[in-house]
Coordinates of C-alpha atoms in Angstrom, one line a residue:
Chain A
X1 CA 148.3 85.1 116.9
X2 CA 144.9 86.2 115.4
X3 CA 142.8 84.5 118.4
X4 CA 141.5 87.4 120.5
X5 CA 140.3 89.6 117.7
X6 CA 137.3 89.6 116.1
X7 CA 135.9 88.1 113.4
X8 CA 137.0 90.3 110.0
X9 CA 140.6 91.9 111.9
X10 CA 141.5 87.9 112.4
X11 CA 140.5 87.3 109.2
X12 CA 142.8 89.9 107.0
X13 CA 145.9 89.0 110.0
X14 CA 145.3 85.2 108.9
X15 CA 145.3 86.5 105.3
X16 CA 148.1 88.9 105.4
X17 CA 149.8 86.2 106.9
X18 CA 150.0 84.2 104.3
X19 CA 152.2 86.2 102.2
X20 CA 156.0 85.6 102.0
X21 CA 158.0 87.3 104.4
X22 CA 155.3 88.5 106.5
X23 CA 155.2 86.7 110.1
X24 CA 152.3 86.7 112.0
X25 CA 154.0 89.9 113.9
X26 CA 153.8 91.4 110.5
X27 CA 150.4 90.5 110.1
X28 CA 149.4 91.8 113.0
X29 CA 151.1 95.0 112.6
X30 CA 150.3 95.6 108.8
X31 CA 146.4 94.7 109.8
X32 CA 146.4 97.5 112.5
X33 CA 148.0 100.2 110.3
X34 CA 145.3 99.3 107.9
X35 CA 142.6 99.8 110.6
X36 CA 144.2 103.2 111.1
X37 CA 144.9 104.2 107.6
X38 CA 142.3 106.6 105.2
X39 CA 140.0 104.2 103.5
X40 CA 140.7 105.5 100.5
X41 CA 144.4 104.3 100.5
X42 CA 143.2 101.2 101.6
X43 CA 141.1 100.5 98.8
X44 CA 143.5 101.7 96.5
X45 CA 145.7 98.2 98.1
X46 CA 142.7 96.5 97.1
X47 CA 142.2 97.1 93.7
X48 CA 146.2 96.7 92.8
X49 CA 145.9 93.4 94.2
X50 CA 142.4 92.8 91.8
X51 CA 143.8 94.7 89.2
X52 CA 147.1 92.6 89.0
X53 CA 145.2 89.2 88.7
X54 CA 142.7 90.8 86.3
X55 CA 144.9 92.4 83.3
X56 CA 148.6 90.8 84.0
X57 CA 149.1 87.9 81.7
X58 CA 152.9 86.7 81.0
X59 CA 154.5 87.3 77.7
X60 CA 153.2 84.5 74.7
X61 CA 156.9 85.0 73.4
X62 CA 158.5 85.3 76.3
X63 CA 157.2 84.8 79.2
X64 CA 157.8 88.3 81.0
X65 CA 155.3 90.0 82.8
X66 CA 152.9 91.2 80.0
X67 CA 149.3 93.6 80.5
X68 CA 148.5 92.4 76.8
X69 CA 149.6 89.3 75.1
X70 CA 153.2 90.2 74.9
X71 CA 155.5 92.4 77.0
X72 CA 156.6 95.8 76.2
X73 CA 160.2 94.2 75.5
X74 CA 158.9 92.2 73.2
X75 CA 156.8 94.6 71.2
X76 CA 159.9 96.9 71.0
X77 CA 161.1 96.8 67.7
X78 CA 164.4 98.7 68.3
X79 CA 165.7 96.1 70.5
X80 CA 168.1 93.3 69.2
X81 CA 166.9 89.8 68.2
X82 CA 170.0 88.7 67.5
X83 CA 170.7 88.4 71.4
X84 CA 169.1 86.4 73.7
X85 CA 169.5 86.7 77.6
X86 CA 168.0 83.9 79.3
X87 CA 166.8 84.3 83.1
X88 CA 164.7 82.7 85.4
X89 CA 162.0 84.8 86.8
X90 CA 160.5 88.3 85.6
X91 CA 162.3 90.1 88.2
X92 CA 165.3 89.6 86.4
X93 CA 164.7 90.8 83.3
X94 CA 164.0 93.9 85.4
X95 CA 167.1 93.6 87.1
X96 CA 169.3 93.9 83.6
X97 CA 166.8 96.3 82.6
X98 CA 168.3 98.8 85.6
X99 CA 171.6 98.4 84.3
X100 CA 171.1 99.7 80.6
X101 CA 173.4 97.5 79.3
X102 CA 171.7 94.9 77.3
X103 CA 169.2 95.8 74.3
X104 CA 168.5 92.0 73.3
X105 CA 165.1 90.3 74.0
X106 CA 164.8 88.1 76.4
X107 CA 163.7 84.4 77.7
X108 CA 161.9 83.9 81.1
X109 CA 162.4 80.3 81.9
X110 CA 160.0 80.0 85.2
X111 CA 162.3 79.0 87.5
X112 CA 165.6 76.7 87.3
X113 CA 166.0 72.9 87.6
X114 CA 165.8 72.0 91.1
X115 CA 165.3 68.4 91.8
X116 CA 165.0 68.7 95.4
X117 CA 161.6 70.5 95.2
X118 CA 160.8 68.3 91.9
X119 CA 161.4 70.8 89.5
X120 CA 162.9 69.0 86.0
X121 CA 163.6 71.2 82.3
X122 CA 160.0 69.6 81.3
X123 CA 158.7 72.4 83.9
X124 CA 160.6 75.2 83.1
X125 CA 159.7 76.9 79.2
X126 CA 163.1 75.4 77.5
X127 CA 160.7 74.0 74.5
X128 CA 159.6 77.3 74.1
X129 CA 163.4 78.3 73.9
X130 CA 164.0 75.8 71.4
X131 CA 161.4 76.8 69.3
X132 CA 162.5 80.7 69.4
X133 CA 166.2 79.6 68.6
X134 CA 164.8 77.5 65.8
X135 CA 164.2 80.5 63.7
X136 CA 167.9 81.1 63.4
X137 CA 167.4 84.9 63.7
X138 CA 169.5 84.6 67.7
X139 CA 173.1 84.6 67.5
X140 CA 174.2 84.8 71.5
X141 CA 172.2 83.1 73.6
X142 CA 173.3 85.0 77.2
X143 CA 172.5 82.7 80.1
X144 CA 172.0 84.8 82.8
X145 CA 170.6 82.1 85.7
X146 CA 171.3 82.5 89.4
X147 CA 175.1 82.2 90.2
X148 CA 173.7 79.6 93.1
X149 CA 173.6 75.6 92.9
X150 CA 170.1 75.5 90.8
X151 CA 171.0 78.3 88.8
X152 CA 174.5 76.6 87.5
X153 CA 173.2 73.5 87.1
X154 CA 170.5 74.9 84.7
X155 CA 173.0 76.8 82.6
X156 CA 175.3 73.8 82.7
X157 CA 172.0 71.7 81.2
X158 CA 171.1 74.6 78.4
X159 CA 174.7 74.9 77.2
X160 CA 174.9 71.2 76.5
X161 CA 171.2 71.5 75.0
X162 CA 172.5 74.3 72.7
X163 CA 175.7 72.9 71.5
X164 CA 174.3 71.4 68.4
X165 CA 172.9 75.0 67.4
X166 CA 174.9 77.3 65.6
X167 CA 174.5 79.9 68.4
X168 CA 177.5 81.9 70.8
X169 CA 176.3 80.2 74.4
X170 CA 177.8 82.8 77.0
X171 CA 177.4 83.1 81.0
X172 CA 177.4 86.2 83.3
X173 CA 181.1 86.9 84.5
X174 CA 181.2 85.6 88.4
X175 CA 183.8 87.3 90.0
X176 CA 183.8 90.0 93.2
X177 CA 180.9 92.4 94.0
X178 CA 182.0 96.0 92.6
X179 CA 182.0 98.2 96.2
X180 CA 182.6 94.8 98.2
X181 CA 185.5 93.9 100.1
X182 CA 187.9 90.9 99.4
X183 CA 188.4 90.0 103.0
X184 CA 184.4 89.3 102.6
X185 CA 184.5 87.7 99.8
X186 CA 183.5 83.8 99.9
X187 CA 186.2 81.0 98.8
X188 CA 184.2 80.2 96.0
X189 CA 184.0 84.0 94.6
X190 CA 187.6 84.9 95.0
X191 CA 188.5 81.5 93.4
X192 CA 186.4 82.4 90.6
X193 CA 187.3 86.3 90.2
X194 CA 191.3 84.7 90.2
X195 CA 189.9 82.2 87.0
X196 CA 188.4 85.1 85.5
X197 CA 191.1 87.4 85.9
X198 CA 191.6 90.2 83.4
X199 CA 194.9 91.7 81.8
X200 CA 195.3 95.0 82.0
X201 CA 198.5 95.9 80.1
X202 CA 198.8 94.5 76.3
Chain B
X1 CA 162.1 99.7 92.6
X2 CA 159.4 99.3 90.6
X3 CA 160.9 101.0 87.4
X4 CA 160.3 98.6 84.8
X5 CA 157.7 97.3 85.4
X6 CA 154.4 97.6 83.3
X7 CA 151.5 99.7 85.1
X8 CA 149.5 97.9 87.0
X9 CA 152.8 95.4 88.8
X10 CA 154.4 98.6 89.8
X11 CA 150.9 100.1 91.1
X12 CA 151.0 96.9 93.6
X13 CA 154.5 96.9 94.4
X14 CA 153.9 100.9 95.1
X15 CA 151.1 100.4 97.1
X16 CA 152.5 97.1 99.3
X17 CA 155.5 99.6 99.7
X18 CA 153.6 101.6 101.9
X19 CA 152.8 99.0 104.5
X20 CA 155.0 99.2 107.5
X21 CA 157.9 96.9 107.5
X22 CA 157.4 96.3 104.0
X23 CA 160.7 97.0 102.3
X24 CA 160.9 97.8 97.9
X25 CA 162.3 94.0 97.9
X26 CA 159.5 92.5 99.8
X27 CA 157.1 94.6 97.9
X28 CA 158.8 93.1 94.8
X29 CA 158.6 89.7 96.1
X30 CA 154.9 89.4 97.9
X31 CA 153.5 91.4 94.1
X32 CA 155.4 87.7 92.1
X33 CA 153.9 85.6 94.7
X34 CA 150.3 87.3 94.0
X35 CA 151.0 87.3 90.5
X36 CA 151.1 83.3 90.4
X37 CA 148.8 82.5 93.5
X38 CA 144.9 81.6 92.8
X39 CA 142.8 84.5 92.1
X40 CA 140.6 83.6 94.8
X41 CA 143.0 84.0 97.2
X42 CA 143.7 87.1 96.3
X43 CA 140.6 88.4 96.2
X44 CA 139.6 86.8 99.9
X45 CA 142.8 89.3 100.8
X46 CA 141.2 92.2 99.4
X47 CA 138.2 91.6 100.7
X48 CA 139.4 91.3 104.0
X49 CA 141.7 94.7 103.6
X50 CA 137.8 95.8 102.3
X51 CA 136.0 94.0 105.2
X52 CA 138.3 96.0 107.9
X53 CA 137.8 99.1 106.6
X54 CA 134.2 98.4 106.2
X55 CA 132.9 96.8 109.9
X56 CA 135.7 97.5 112.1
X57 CA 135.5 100.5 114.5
X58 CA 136.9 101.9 118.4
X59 CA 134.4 100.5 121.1
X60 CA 133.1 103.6 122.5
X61 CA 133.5 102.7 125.9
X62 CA 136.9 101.9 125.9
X63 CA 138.7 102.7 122.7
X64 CA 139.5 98.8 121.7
X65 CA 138.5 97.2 118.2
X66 CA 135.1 96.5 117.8
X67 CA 132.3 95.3 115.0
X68 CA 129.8 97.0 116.2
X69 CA 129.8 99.8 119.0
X70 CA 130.9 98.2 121.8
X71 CA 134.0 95.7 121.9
X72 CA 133.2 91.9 123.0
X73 CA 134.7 92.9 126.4
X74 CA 133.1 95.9 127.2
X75 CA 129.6 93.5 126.4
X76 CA 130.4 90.5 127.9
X77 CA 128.5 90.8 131.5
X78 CA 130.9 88.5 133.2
X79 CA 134.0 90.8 133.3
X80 CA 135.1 92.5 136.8
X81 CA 133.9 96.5 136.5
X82 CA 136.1 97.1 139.6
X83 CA 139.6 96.5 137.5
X84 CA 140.1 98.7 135.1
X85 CA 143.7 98.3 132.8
X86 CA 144.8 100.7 130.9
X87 CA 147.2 100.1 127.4
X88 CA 148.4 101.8 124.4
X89 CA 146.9 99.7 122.0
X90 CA 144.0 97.3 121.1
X91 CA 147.2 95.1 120.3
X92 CA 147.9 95.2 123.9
X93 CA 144.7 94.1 125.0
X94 CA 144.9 90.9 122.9
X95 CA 148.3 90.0 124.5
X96 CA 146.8 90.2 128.0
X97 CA 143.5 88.5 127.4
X98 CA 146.3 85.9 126.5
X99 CA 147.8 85.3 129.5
X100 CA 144.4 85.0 131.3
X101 CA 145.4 86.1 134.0
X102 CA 142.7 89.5 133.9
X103 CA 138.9 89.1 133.7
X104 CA 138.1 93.0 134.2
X105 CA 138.1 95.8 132.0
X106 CA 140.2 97.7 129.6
X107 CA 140.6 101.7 128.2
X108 CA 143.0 102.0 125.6
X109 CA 144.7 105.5 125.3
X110 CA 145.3 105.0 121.8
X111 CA 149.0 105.1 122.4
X112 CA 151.9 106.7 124.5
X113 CA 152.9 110.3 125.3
X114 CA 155.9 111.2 123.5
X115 CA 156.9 114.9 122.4
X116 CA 159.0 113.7 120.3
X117 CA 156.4 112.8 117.9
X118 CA 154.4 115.6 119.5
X119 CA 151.9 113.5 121.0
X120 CA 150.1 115.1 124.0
X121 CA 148.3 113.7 126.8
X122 CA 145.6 115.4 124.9
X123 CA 145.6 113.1 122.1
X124 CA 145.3 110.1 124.1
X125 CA 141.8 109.4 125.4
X126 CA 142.7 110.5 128.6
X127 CA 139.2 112.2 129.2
X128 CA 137.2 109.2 128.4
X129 CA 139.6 107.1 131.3
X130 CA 138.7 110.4 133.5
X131 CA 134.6 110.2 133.3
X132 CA 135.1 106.3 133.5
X133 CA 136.3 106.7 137.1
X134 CA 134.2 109.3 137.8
X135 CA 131.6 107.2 138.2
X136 CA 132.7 104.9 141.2
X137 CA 132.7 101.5 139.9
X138 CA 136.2 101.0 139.4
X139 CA 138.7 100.6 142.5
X140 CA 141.9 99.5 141.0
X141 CA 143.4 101.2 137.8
X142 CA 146.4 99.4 136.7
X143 CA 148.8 101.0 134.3
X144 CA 150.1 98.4 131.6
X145 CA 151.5 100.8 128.9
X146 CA 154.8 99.6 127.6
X147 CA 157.9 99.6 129.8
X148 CA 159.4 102.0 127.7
X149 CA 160.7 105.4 128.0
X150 CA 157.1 106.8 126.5
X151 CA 155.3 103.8 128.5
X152 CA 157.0 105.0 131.7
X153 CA 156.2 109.1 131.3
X154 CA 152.2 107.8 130.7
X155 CA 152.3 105.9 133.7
X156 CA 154.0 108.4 135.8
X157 CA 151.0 110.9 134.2
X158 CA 148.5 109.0 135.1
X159 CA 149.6 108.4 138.6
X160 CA 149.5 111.8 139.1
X161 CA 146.5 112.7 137.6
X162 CA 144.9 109.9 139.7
X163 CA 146.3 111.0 143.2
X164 CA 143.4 112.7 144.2
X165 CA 140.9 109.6 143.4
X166 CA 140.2 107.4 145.8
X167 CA 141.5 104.2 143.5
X168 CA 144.3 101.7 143.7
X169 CA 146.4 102.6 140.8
X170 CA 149.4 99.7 140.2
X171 CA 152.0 98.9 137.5
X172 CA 152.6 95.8 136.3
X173 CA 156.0 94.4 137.6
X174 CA 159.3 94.8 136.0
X175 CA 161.9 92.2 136.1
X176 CA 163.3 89.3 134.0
X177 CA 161.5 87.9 131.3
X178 CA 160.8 83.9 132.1
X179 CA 162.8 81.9 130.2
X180 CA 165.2 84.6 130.1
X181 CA 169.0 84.4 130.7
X182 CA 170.6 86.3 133.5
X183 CA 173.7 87.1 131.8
X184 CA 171.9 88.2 129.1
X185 CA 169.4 90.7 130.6
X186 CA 170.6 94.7 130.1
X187 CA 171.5 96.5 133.3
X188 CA 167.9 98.5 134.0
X189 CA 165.7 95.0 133.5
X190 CA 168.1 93.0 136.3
X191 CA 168.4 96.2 138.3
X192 CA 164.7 95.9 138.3
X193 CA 164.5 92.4 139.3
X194 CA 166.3 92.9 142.2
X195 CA 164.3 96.6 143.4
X196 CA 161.2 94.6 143.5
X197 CA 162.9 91.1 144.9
X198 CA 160.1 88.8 146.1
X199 CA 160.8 87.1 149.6
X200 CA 160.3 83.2 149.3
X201 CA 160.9 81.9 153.2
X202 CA 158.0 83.3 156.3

């Protein structure tokens, strides 16, 4: 796709390229609206992207996104240590954030056990889990993985890890998608949402 | 989007939000995936967003990329001076010079009129395509802007405007796309095909 340019326009389209989500249509496109754009805008791309690798470090407790040693969740002493919300990646944690209902700290495991891409509990941060839990100061331990195959079978693998500990293990209700449709609604959702069904009278 | 997020994370996902068909998800996503690639690979994409902004200018003889004032097709001796096609974009150019099927020259108008967006057929380098004819050379201009609704009014423009020159002036053919399906080709595209109907027997 880059051949026919020069040199330094095939260059950022080959580079450009490489980042998820962006085809080498993309490329092409995002490459000539750079061309076009105020060179101070597109320097200001450049440093985020320097900046980001230079100063962002994740979390030593953890393992958020962090511009010191530890993330400002961590370092915020009016949130709860007795509860524990386990995720998988940063953007989670931002996620719950948006919804204002949690004000526990939190775990970032790295990822969830997937052994189709070779990815075991040695490779996700459960040791470092175990070691925060150890303290005895966490009373829920909130396991808030992907509701997808991966995601399951990781919670499924903590909850057995955790039931020597004297700890509450709970999971994120599944159920239906508040402003969805039921007709829409995959077997697998609506079976759950009937399991979890709630009374409403007394 | 990038609420919640410390400083620098959402500077990045800010800034990639800018870039055309870059979405506040994508954003999110490309900023992780830069956050755990190798920092020299993120610095050989700023460099080249650098780089761009740095070498790459408009050949001044017919309004295509170029590293230095003159694009590789406007210097390259070998090219017909007689053909001359006119595009919208430098993009275009590269998507011809694949088919190579064209060995003369190009002007690029820089795009397409459309008063809608209030562009003019003063804000296309419709001057510079003027004192390039006016010197003789070329004796076939052929019109390649997109065969769109603003593609169409600047060819029908030009046409006009080049009446009174003593040049071929042609339009690259409309019809179905190779490969294509029939059944699946809208109304104007067949009606096309069969308006300029090639004859196959003597």
């Amino acid at each position: 796709m880059s051949a026919g340019y020069g040199g330094v326009v095939a260059d950022l389209i080959a580079e450009l390229g490489r980042l998820p989500g962006v085809g080498p249509k993309s490329a092409q496109r995002i490459a000539f609206y750079i061309l076009n754009s105020d060179p101070a805008d597109v320097s200001r791309l450049a440093n985020a992207l320097l900046e980001v690798k230079a100063k962002v470090r994740f979390c030593e407790i953890c393992g958020n996104v962090a511009e010191g040693e530890r993330c400002r969740i961590c370092e915020d002493p009016r949130r709860n240590e007795t509860q524990l919300c386990v995720v998988e990646e940063p953007k989670d944690v931002v996620a719950i954030e948006r919804t204002r209902e949690f004000r526990g700290r939190y775990h970032v495991l790295g990822g969830a056990i997937n052994p189709i891409d070779g990815i075991g509990p040695d490779d996700l941060r459960i040791r470092e889990l175990m070691s925060r839990l150890a303290s005895g100061v966490v009373t829920e331990v909130i396991l808030a993985t992907d509701p997808n195959v991966e995601g399951e079978a990781t919670a499924a693998y903590l909850s057995r890890l955790l039931t020597s500990m004297d700890v509450a293990v709970t999971r994120l209700a599944s159920g239906l998608p508040v402003g969805g449709d039921l007709e829409y609604a995959d077997e697998v959702t609506l079976g759950r949402a009937f399991e979890g069904r709630v009374r409403l009278n007394a």
